[in-house]
Amino acid sequence: MTATLNNQLVATTSYRCTVTVGDGDEDEKAVDTKLIYAQKISVSYEITYLQEEYGMIIGESLNVRVYGGDAYSLKSSYKKSSSDNEFKNSKCELGSNSANVDENGSTTITTATTTDAQSLKCTLGFITNKDATDTEEEVVYTSTKTIIVIDKCGDGHYWNVDECTRCSGNNYKPSGDSQFEPCLSCPAGEEPNEQFTGCKNCAAGKYSTAESRCEDCAEGSYSGAVGAKECTPCEPGKHQMTAGQSSCSLCFAGTYSQGIGLASRCKDCPEGSRSDDGADKCTYCGAGKKEDNNQCISCDGLGQYSVPGSTTCSTCPDGTYVHSNKDKCVTCEAGKVPNDARTDCEACPVGTYAAPGSSVCTSCPPGTFSAKAGSEKCTKCEEGQYQDEEGQTTCNPCDANQGEYSPLEGSTSCLKCQGRLNENTCNPCPKDHEFRNNECTQCQVGEYSAEGSGSCQKVPPGTKKVKSSTLDFDYCPAGEKQPQAGQTECVSCDADKGEFQTETGQTYCKTTKPGYQLNDGNTKKEEVKCEKNSYSTGGAKKCTKCDSSKAEYTEADGSTYCNICMGLVDKDGDCGATNCEEDTVKLEGVGDGEFVFEVTKVGSTARVLCEKDGGKPDDVLTRYCSYNSATRKGEWATADSSKCSSEFTEQVEEQLAKVKEIDVTNKEETAKTVQAITDLATNATKMAPQDLSNMATTVSDIAAKFEEAETKVDATEAEGLANTVGNVAGAGEAKLASVTESEKTKMVNTVNIIAKNLDGEEAVKTETIAMQKFSKIEVAAPIELPKPKKGAKSPPKLKMRKAAVAGDKEVAPSVAVFDKETAKAIFPKPTASSSSNSNSTASTGSKTLKVNYTIDSSIVSLEFAGATELDIEIEIPVDTSEDSGKSGYELTRTCKFYNDSKEEWSEDGCKTIVGELSGETGERIYTCNCTHNTSFAIILSQAEIADTIQTTASTILNTVNIIFLGLTFICIAPFKKFRARRLIQIQVQLCAALFVGHIAFIILGTTTASSKSCVPGVIIVQYLFLVAVAWSVCASVTLYEKIVNALKSFGKQDKHYFLKCLAGCWTAPLFMVIATYVTTLAMDEKTLPYVTSTGELDDEKTETCWVASPWKWVGFIIPVYLCLGINVVLFVMIARIIIKAGKSGSSTGHAREVKAIMSIATTVCLPWLVALLMTGPPTMAQIFQWIFIIVTSMQGPTMFICFVIFQEDVLTNLFSLIGKEPPQALLPAKSSKSTKSAASEISSIKPTTAAPVKKEEKSDVVQVKNPEYSTPVQQAHHSEENIYSKVDEEAPAEKDDTISRGSRGSKHLYESTSYTQHGDKGDDINPVPAVEQGETYENAAANDLDIAQNTYPHVPQLV
């Protein structure tokens, strides 16, 4: 029979069978039914029973045990029937594996081959009775459930339905555990070991949950020990900017952090505060200290104090001392003054007094005394007493026995009674009279006398007496004082110094205390407190308002200083809290997609749930609110959404888990995995930052597996992985901001690893990334590198200047090229690196407000495996088409490489060569000559700069000006013949001063106020321009004397005039400039610096170097305009004379007028008149600054024209050097009436003897008769000879050429040949004005005076 065990192999089954009793005869048969029990069979293997697991491994044994009773025993061999000839063995079978069952009911099946699912089948023989004829029965037991036999799975694997599967994720399989049981999960803080047979602790800097493997702690957190279940955020005072760290770094001294985690970035302490390493807040330096270089330094100077949070120590004003807390100044009360240490007040000694706020004790004036120390005021002497000395402690009694008395308080002397003295009362003379000459006489103004005194005395201090007829004197009213006796007027208190006096008859004025001001400027009223948000340090007429634009305020009235508000001062003048205003951030696909950050206080971190409905409380976006000291407002940081998820989060995590199990040698499996990742990456713009991080890790893990397995990457795999990186990089800046730099670096390294392991030399190109691996590159032969499908129009090129060698063989590079936008997304942002020194500011010395560095090209990443020395050139195309729209910026492009060790872009070892602009592509080629094996890019530094048009124009025009000044100097100075002419000598000095001054000014324009050369440069420039202005005054005075005074004195000159000018013009300006500078050294350099970086037209984009106010007024502007005023007056007077002379018809043309006016205009420095208008409103000032530049630049050309071109003798002298005559066009026109030369006419004039004077009242010309000629001789003249050319000669008059008196001591006049008004010989004689005694009339041939040549015969009359 066959028994089937349902559901299990271990069971007891009963069945019925028929037993025949008897010998077989029919009538003797007996049929009975008995219950027969089948034997209990237990089947087991190893530890567990088959009812729990139905699987075996090859080599394992299945033990089968049959438990039988005494009556029905198991037979190891039996015959199925009595007719059988052969015995059969009781046995159990499992597929092809079988074993016999022994007499004890036991057997062991050892599996030798694998089988599909099979039922256990046991065929057993039993003895059914125990009589002599035992009946053997065969029973077959078959299990209803099947058992499979499989090969043994490897370590860390388990049987998964139909195959061995390795444990994944955070799961493991212990060695020796049944492979039919599922994998176990590692607890939090651990992860599977490399064989997945057990768990190991997460390394320090990592953590894991029960569901995940060990991961790096994010930026702003750490794990300090192995086996961390979670990362600890950096506590306040620490920071950590790198993921996967085992500790947080302490903030350096002078910095602090208040946030937790990513918000714990260290910030500089505000001014006036400090911190130690690891500070979570900064501590303001206390009262009496100042902050300097993160140290609180005590204000130990004499009388110094400071309020909390100060960076400087202030000095208490006179009359105050430093409070013991050193946080304020305390005004000394009446009768006291500060001690020498300025730490307290000390009482004034007897005989002196002090008003509140006094700095010194004042001796009591005569007529008063102070008997005790610390007196506020002196006590007047009583009637009958006097005091004639100051600083006394008592008064002296008047001697009544001698007739002395004093009827008034405060007397400085006793009166002498000229009559009867009765108890200090004198009867003879009435009040305000004195006994003199035996009679009572009225006292003088400022004197008084009591009735019967007999003598007058000065009115006491604090009083006045205006009229002598007045019987009484007046006390000084409130608001006035009089410290002296016998005065007719009182002195008003100086309101500008904060002086006031509320009482009458006082000898002094009080001074307002710190925190107080005059009551509406009234010196008669009591002082009042400063209103809120204003302050005073004492002695103030009006309190100074706090500057709300600098966040200054005060807490209450009566403040002595302003506080600094770390926020905004509201309309009521109160310091308000600073917040970041409400802001909305939109992130597609992340959580709810739109996140509203409410108003948050500065220094706090705002948190918004990623999902309002159903989201985890720990899944939040965080955003730190910081304080912007420039705007004094709160400023939001970039939102951190790294803890939020998206609809793709699970898919990304699933792919990440699969990648960890991938076998890259299995190309089919790898292709499927890469394709799945590539398809998933197309949704990158809808992913959360953690998804992007996991995608970066996924591609990084795949690349690492290729490298570990040394397996080549085919084109399809490379293209898929590159597309994945490109899509993740294009997810958007808002999301990538929450992806750590280490994750971005993984993507960069992924591309480089793929490029290095490419299969073949065929380029792989995607929209954003191109890769290629070269096997050989010829030296000096440029090759094109692969180019992404979008981005640059032309490909980059590589040229090997020499072969790259690794060991003893040449190597070729692997190349990865990233388009510009992808490069910006995943490469670190460039900054001003430590090696850069030329691109941060303008090279002209100007400062810039901001310099922005950006990646401006594709990034070329090269790797020469094993090479240590490189010499390569990389041509990188850059699109410069947008440069034209950035005229307000200085653009600098530099070839740089990414330095992994310093984590910055550097230009060390790289040289940038700027190429030509391509007409076809519109791109400019930049060549990088480098020695590095890394990533290269063109970095653009975009610096906001000031408009340089004015500076450029000024430099060019100044250069032209300098050239003409130099030419003028060269054309005149070297020639001895011109040195005797005073005006030319002055012109040479003026040219020299201007020439050197303008050169110094251009050089000064290249420096800044912070440069060491600024101060000496400013002094030199000021000095030279003051010298030039001084010489212009000297020239103006000379012209005036020559044109006016010389004509009146007929040649009388001071021979030492030029030496006086030389000494004065070169030394006086030097004294003025040096004195100004020395004065600044003696004063507070911080409050009144000598130089400043801000010009009059400062646009906050340029830094200049010029003298600061008020020193520029004292040492430069006022002296310049003083000289300018003198020049203008002289210029007007000279021009008036020249113009009138020209209108009188005494000149043949207007050329001389033009030359004179142009020369004079240049001499008096017309540009400084324009400079006077440059300090008005900015727009007008800008216009006049242009005019100033233009007019200044015309000095040199104008001087050259006037002093060289228009001077006939100078011009003739220059042409004579080359043996030629000057062109007629440059020479002045000659008079048509001149028939003879001046020399021929003048040579006939001879001196005459003295003759009696004949006066003609209506004559304008001296009539001199020549005894050698019977007819008058007419003097010819040069009609257009320059008025400056010969008028200033200092040569003495020759004897034969001068018509003079026979004796200087005799007084008589001369008569000579007549000279007519127009130079013609005529009958009508106009005599020259009479020559007075002591004067000389010099002939034109001797001194060439133009008046002698009739150039301007009416000038003397006009003068």
mmCIF file of N, CA, C and O in Angstrom, residues 335-395:
data_model
loop_
_atom_site.group_PDB
_atom_site.id
_atom_site.type_symbol
_atom_site.label_atom_id
_atom_site.label_comp_id
_atom_site.label_asym_id
_atom_site.label_seq_id
_atom_site.Cartn_x
_atom_site.Cartn_y
_atom_site.Cartn_z
ATOM 1 N N GLY A 335 34.708 124.520 41.794
ATOM 2 C CA GLY A 335 35.771 124.540 42.793
ATOM 3 C C GLY A 335 36.790 123.439 42.624
ATOM 4 O O GLY A 335 37.716 123.328 43.421
ATOM 5 N N LYS A 336 36.621 122.635 41.579
ATOM 6 C CA LYS A 336 37.571 121.545 41.369
ATOM 7 C C LYS A 336 38.007 121.508 39.909
ATOM 8 O O LYS A 336 37.275 121.934 39.014
ATOM 9 N N VAL A 337 39.192 120.941 39.701
ATOM 10 C CA VAL A 337 39.723 120.758 38.353
ATOM 11 C C VAL A 337 40.322 119.361 38.271
ATOM 12 O O VAL A 337 40.639 118.762 39.306
ATOM 13 N N PRO A 338 40.458 118.820 37.064
ATOM 14 C CA PRO A 338 41.032 117.471 36.933
ATOM 15 C C PRO A 338 42.461 117.445 37.471
ATOM 16 O O PRO A 338 43.233 118.398 37.311
ATOM 17 N N ASN A 339 42.813 116.303 38.090
ATOM 18 C CA ASN A 339 44.194 116.143 38.524
ATOM 19 C C ASN A 339 45.093 115.822 37.344
ATOM 20 O O ASN A 339 44.615 115.663 36.215
ATOM 21 N N ASP A 340 46.387 115.731 37.597
ATOM 22 C CA ASP A 340 47.330 115.529 36.498
ATOM 23 C C ASP A 340 47.090 114.212 35.780
ATOM 24 O O ASP A 340 47.324 114.087 34.577
ATOM 25 N N ALA A 341 46.633 113.196 36.503
ATOM 26 C CA ALA A 341 46.401 111.881 35.882
ATOM 27 C C ALA A 341 45.054 111.817 35.187
ATOM 28 O O ALA A 341 44.745 110.812 34.544
ATOM 29 N N ARG A 342 44.234 112.873 35.330
ATOM 30 C CA ARG A 342 42.900 112.928 34.737
ATOM 31 C C ARG A 342 42.016 111.778 35.217
ATOM 32 O O ARG A 342 41.186 111.262 34.487
ATOM 33 N N THR A 343 42.233 111.355 36.476
ATOM 34 C CA THR A 343 41.443 110.260 37.034
ATOM 35 C C THR A 343 40.423 110.750 38.049
ATOM 36 O O THR A 343 39.558 109.997 38.475
ATOM 37 N N ASP A 344 40.530 111.989 38.482
ATOM 38 C CA ASP A 344 39.597 112.519 39.470
ATOM 39 C C ASP A 344 39.761 114.043 39.496
ATOM 40 O O ASP A 344 40.636 114.601 38.822
ATOM 41 N N CYS A 345 38.875 114.661 40.260
ATOM 42 C CA CYS A 345 38.990 116.103 40.412
ATOM 43 C C CYS A 345 39.658 116.408 41.761
ATOM 44 O O CYS A 345 39.494 115.673 42.738
ATOM 45 N N GLU A 346 40.381 117.491 41.796
ATOM 46 C CA GLU A 346 40.991 117.919 43.038
ATOM 47 C C GLU A 346 40.611 119.371 43.319
ATOM 48 O O GLU A 346 40.396 120.161 42.390
ATOM 49 N N ALA A 347 40.449 119.641 44.587
ATOM 50 C CA ALA A 347 39.969 120.958 44.982
ATOM 51 C C ALA A 347 41.008 122.024 44.671
ATOM 52 O O ALA A 347 42.219 121.810 44.797
ATOM 53 N N CYS A 348 40.508 123.171 44.229
ATOM 54 C CA CYS A 348 41.400 124.291 43.984
ATOM 55 C C CYS A 348 41.931 124.796 45.333
ATOM 56 O O CYS A 348 41.199 124.816 46.328
ATOM 57 N N PRO A 349 43.177 125.197 45.394
ATOM 58 C CA PRO A 349 43.730 125.699 46.666
ATOM 59 C C PRO A 349 43.101 127.032 47.053
ATOM 60 O O PRO A 349 42.448 127.693 46.240
ATOM 61 N N VAL A 350 43.310 127.402 48.303
ATOM 62 C CA VAL A 350 42.792 128.694 48.771
ATOM 63 C C VAL A 350 43.400 129.801 47.930
ATOM 64 O O VAL A 350 44.525 129.701 47.443
ATOM 65 N N GLY A 351 42.623 130.815 47.731
ATOM 66 C CA GLY A 351 43.089 131.937 46.910
ATOM 67 C C GLY A 351 42.747 131.765 45.446
ATOM 68 O O GLY A 351 43.062 132.633 44.637
ATOM 69 N N THR A 352 42.142 130.645 45.102
ATOM 70 C CA THR A 352 41.752 130.396 43.708
ATOM 71 C C THR A 352 40.312 129.913 43.679
ATOM 72 O O THR A 352 39.720 129.566 44.698
ATOM 73 N N TYR A 353 39.763 129.822 42.447
ATOM 74 C CA TYR A 353 38.401 129.318 42.269
ATOM 75 C C TYR A 353 38.326 128.636 40.906
ATOM 76 O O TYR A 353 39.224 128.776 40.060
ATOM 77 N N ALA A 354 37.252 127.891 40.719
ATOM 78 C CA ALA A 354 37.030 127.236 39.416
ATOM 79 C C ALA A 354 35.540 127.081 39.192
ATOM 80 O O ALA A 354 34.818 126.599 40.077
ATOM 81 N N ALA A 355 35.072 127.474 38.032
ATOM 82 C CA ALA A 355 33.676 127.256 37.645
ATOM 83 C C ALA A 355 33.504 125.798 37.238
ATOM 84 O O ALA A 355 34.484 125.095 36.951
ATOM 85 N N PRO A 356 32.275 125.299 37.188
ATOM 86 C CA PRO A 356 32.066 123.909 36.746
ATOM 87 C C PRO A 356 32.655 123.685 35.358
ATOM 88 O O PRO A 356 32.454 124.494 34.446
ATOM 89 N N GLY A 357 33.401 122.610 35.199
ATOM 90 C CA GLY A 357 33.991 122.274 33.900
ATOM 91 C C GLY A 357 35.276 123.003 33.609
ATOM 92 O O GLY A 357 35.754 122.979 32.476
ATOM 93 N N SER A 358 35.875 123.642 34.595
ATOM 94 C CA SER A 358 37.145 124.343 34.356
ATOM 95 C C SER A 358 38.290 123.343 34.335
ATOM 96 O O SER A 358 38.261 122.309 35.012
ATOM 97 N N SER A 359 39.315 123.681 33.581
ATOM 98 C CA SER A 359 40.478 122.794 33.493
ATOM 99 C C SER A 359 41.613 123.261 34.404
ATOM 100 O O SER A 359 42.504 122.479 34.711
ATOM 101 N N VAL A 360 41.594 124.528 34.790
ATOM 102 C CA VAL A 360 42.624 125.050 35.687
ATOM 103 C C VAL A 360 41.960 125.935 36.738
ATOM 104 O O VAL A 360 40.861 126.460 36.523
ATOM 105 N N CYS A 361 42.623 126.077 37.877
ATOM 106 C CA CYS A 361 42.148 126.968 38.936
ATOM 107 C C CYS A 361 42.598 128.397 38.608
ATOM 108 O O CYS A 361 43.749 128.615 38.188
ATOM 109 N N THR A 362 41.703 129.326 38.801
ATOM 110 C CA THR A 362 41.981 130.722 38.487
ATOM 111 C C THR A 362 42.180 131.503 39.789
ATOM 112 O O THR A 362 41.395 131.370 40.739
ATOM 113 N N SER A 363 43.219 132.289 39.820
ATOM 114 C CA SER A 363 43.472 133.104 41.012
ATOM 115 C C SER A 363 42.369 134.138 41.191
ATOM 116 O O SER A 363 41.862 134.706 40.207
ATOM 117 N N CYS A 364 41.980 134.339 42.425
ATOM 118 C CA CYS A 364 40.967 135.354 42.711
ATOM 119 C C CYS A 364 41.507 136.712 42.282
ATOM 120 O O CYS A 364 42.652 137.079 42.606
ATOM 121 N N PRO A 365 40.726 137.498 41.542
ATOM 122 C CA PRO A 365 41.206 138.818 41.106
ATOM 123 C C PRO A 365 41.283 139.773 42.291
ATOM 124 O O PRO A 365 40.715 139.522 43.359
ATOM 125 N N PRO A 366 41.994 140.873 42.134
ATOM 126 C CA PRO A 366 42.030 141.876 43.207
ATOM 127 C C PRO A 366 40.622 142.298 43.597
ATOM 128 O O PRO A 366 39.736 142.405 42.759
ATOM 129 N N GLY A 367 40.441 142.548 44.897
ATOM 130 C CA GLY A 367 39.131 142.918 45.408
ATOM 131 C C GLY A 367 38.344 141.718 45.883
ATOM 132 O O GLY A 367 37.238 141.865 46.394
ATOM 133 N N THR A 368 38.892 140.509 45.703
ATOM 134 C CA THR A 368 38.213 139.294 46.132
ATOM 135 C C THR A 368 39.213 138.386 46.827
ATOM 136 O O THR A 368 40.432 138.587 46.744
ATOM 137 N N PHE A 369 38.664 137.315 47.446
ATOM 138 C CA PHE A 369 39.514 136.325 48.106
ATOM 139 C C PHE A 369 38.732 135.025 48.211
ATOM 140 O O PHE A 369 37.499 134.992 48.017
ATOM 141 N N SER A 370 39.447 133.937 48.465
ATOM 142 C CA SER A 370 38.792 132.665 48.806
ATOM 143 C C SER A 370 39.578 132.075 49.968
ATOM 144 O O SER A 370 40.783 131.854 49.875
ATOM 145 N N ALA A 371 38.861 131.829 51.042
ATOM 146 C CA ALA A 371 39.514 131.388 52.270
ATOM 147 C C ALA A 371 39.547 129.871 52.406
ATOM 148 O O ALA A 371 40.214 129.346 53.295
ATOM 149 N N LYS A 372 38.815 129.184 51.550
ATOM 150 C CA LYS A 372 38.811 127.731 51.652
ATOM 151 C C LYS A 372 39.088 127.113 50.288
ATOM 152 O O LYS A 372 38.807 127.709 49.245
ATOM 153 N N ALA A 373 39.615 125.908 50.356
ATOM 154 C CA ALA A 373 39.901 125.190 49.109
ATOM 155 C C ALA A 373 38.591 124.738 48.461
ATOM 156 O O ALA A 373 37.608 124.478 49.148
ATOM 157 N N GLY A 374 38.615 124.653 47.131
ATOM 158 C CA GLY A 374 37.437 124.160 46.400
ATOM 159 C C GLY A 374 36.365 125.201 46.246
ATOM 160 O O GLY A 374 35.174 124.857 46.253
ATOM 161 N N SER A 375 36.741 126.423 46.088
ATOM 162 C CA SER A 375 35.746 127.493 45.947
ATOM 163 C C SER A 375 35.261 127.578 44.510
ATOM 164 O O SER A 375 36.051 127.476 43.566
ATOM 165 N N GLU A 376 33.939 127.800 44.378
ATOM 166 C CA GLU A 376 33.359 127.970 43.041
ATOM 167 C C GLU A 376 33.596 129.386 42.546
ATOM 168 O O GLU A 376 33.775 129.611 41.355
ATOM 169 N N LYS A 377 33.574 130.331 43.465
ATOM 170 C CA LYS A 377 33.821 131.714 43.101
ATOM 171 C C LYS A 377 34.488 132.408 44.285
ATOM 172 O O LYS A 377 34.500 131.904 45.415
ATOM 173 N N CYS A 378 35.029 133.550 43.992
ATOM 174 C CA CYS A 378 35.729 134.300 45.028
ATOM 175 C C CYS A 378 34.752 135.225 45.754
ATOM 176 O O CYS A 378 33.762 135.699 45.173
ATOM 177 N N THR A 379 35.042 135.475 47.011
ATOM 178 C CA THR A 379 34.200 136.350 47.837
ATOM 179 C C THR A 379 34.735 137.785 47.766
ATOM 180 O O THR A 379 35.949 138.030 47.901
ATOM 181 N N LYS A 380 33.817 138.688 47.550
ATOM 182 C CA LYS A 380 34.233 140.089 47.481
ATOM 183 C C LYS A 380 34.607 140.608 48.871
ATOM 184 O O LYS A 380 33.997 140.224 49.877
ATOM 185 N N CYS A 381 35.579 141.459 48.884
ATOM 186 C CA CYS A 381 35.971 142.083 50.153
ATOM 187 C C CYS A 381 34.809 142.924 50.689
ATOM 188 O O CYS A 381 34.087 143.586 49.917
ATOM 189 N N GLU A 382 34.608 142.874 51.975
ATOM 190 C CA GLU A 382 33.523 143.627 52.583
ATOM 191 C C GLU A 382 33.852 145.122 52.586
ATOM 192 O O GLU A 382 34.989 145.533 52.353
ATOM 193 N N GLU A 383 32.831 145.909 52.867
ATOM 194 C CA GLU A 383 33.054 147.338 52.997
ATOM 195 C C GLU A 383 34.050 147.589 54.133
ATOM 196 O O GLU A 383 33.992 146.937 55.175
ATOM 197 N N GLY A 384 34.925 148.497 53.916
ATOM 198 C CA GLY A 384 35.959 148.776 54.904
ATOM 199 C C GLY A 384 37.190 147.910 54.715
ATOM 200 O O GLY A 384 38.142 148.007 55.497
ATOM 201 N N GLN A 385 37.174 147.046 53.704
ATOM 202 C CA GLN A 385 38.322 146.192 53.414
ATOM 203 C C GLN A 385 38.689 146.333 51.942
ATOM 204 O O GLN A 385 37.890 146.798 51.105
ATOM 205 N N TYR A 386 39.883 145.873 51.611
ATOM 206 C CA TYR A 386 40.330 145.909 50.217
ATOM 207 C C TYR A 386 41.320 144.772 49.993
ATOM 208 O O TYR A 386 41.822 144.159 50.948
ATOM 209 N N GLN A 387 41.590 144.511 48.739
ATOM 210 C CA GLN A 387 42.617 143.537 48.364
ATOM 211 C C GLN A 387 43.157 143.969 47.002
ATOM 212 O O GLN A 387 42.441 143.953 45.996
ATOM 213 N N ASP A 388 44.422 144.349 46.986
ATOM 214 C CA ASP A 388 45.017 144.849 45.737
ATOM 215 C C ASP A 388 45.833 143.798 45.005
ATOM 216 O O ASP A 388 46.436 144.089 43.980
ATOM 217 N N GLU A 389 45.880 142.560 45.505
ATOM 218 C CA GLU A 389 46.617 141.488 44.838
ATOM 219 C C GLU A 389 45.653 140.347 44.498
ATOM 220 O O GLU A 389 44.602 140.198 45.121
ATOM 221 N N GLU A 390 46.064 139.544 43.533
ATOM 222 C CA GLU A 390 45.237 138.393 43.147
ATOM 223 C C GLU A 390 45.691 137.156 43.911
ATOM 224 O O GLU A 390 46.811 137.093 44.410
ATOM 225 N N GLY A 391 44.767 136.189 43.984
ATOM 226 C CA GLY A 391 45.098 134.915 44.607
ATOM 227 C C GLY A 391 45.236 134.989 46.108
ATOM 228 O O GLY A 391 46.043 134.250 46.687
ATOM 229 N N GLN A 392 44.490 135.842 46.779
ATOM 230 C CA GLN A 392 44.612 136.028 48.213
ATOM 231 C C GLN A 392 43.515 135.276 48.959
ATOM 232 O O GLN A 392 42.442 134.986 48.409
ATOM 233 N N THR A 393 43.816 135.015 50.243
ATOM 234 C CA THR A 393 42.879 134.251 51.071
ATOM 235 C C THR A 393 42.121 135.137 52.054
ATOM 236 O O THR A 393 41.179 134.664 52.698
ATOM 237 N N THR A 394 42.521 136.363 52.198
ATOM 238 C CA THR A 394 41.832 137.314 53.083
ATOM 239 C C THR A 394 41.873 138.693 52.455
ATOM 240 O O THR A 394 42.584 138.929 51.469
ATOM 241 N N CYS A 395 41.108 139.609 53.037
ATOM 242 C CA CYS A 395 41.142 141.011 52.616
ATOM 243 C C CYS A 395 41.837 141.851 53.708
ATOM 244 O O CYS A 395 41.817 141.495 54.896
#
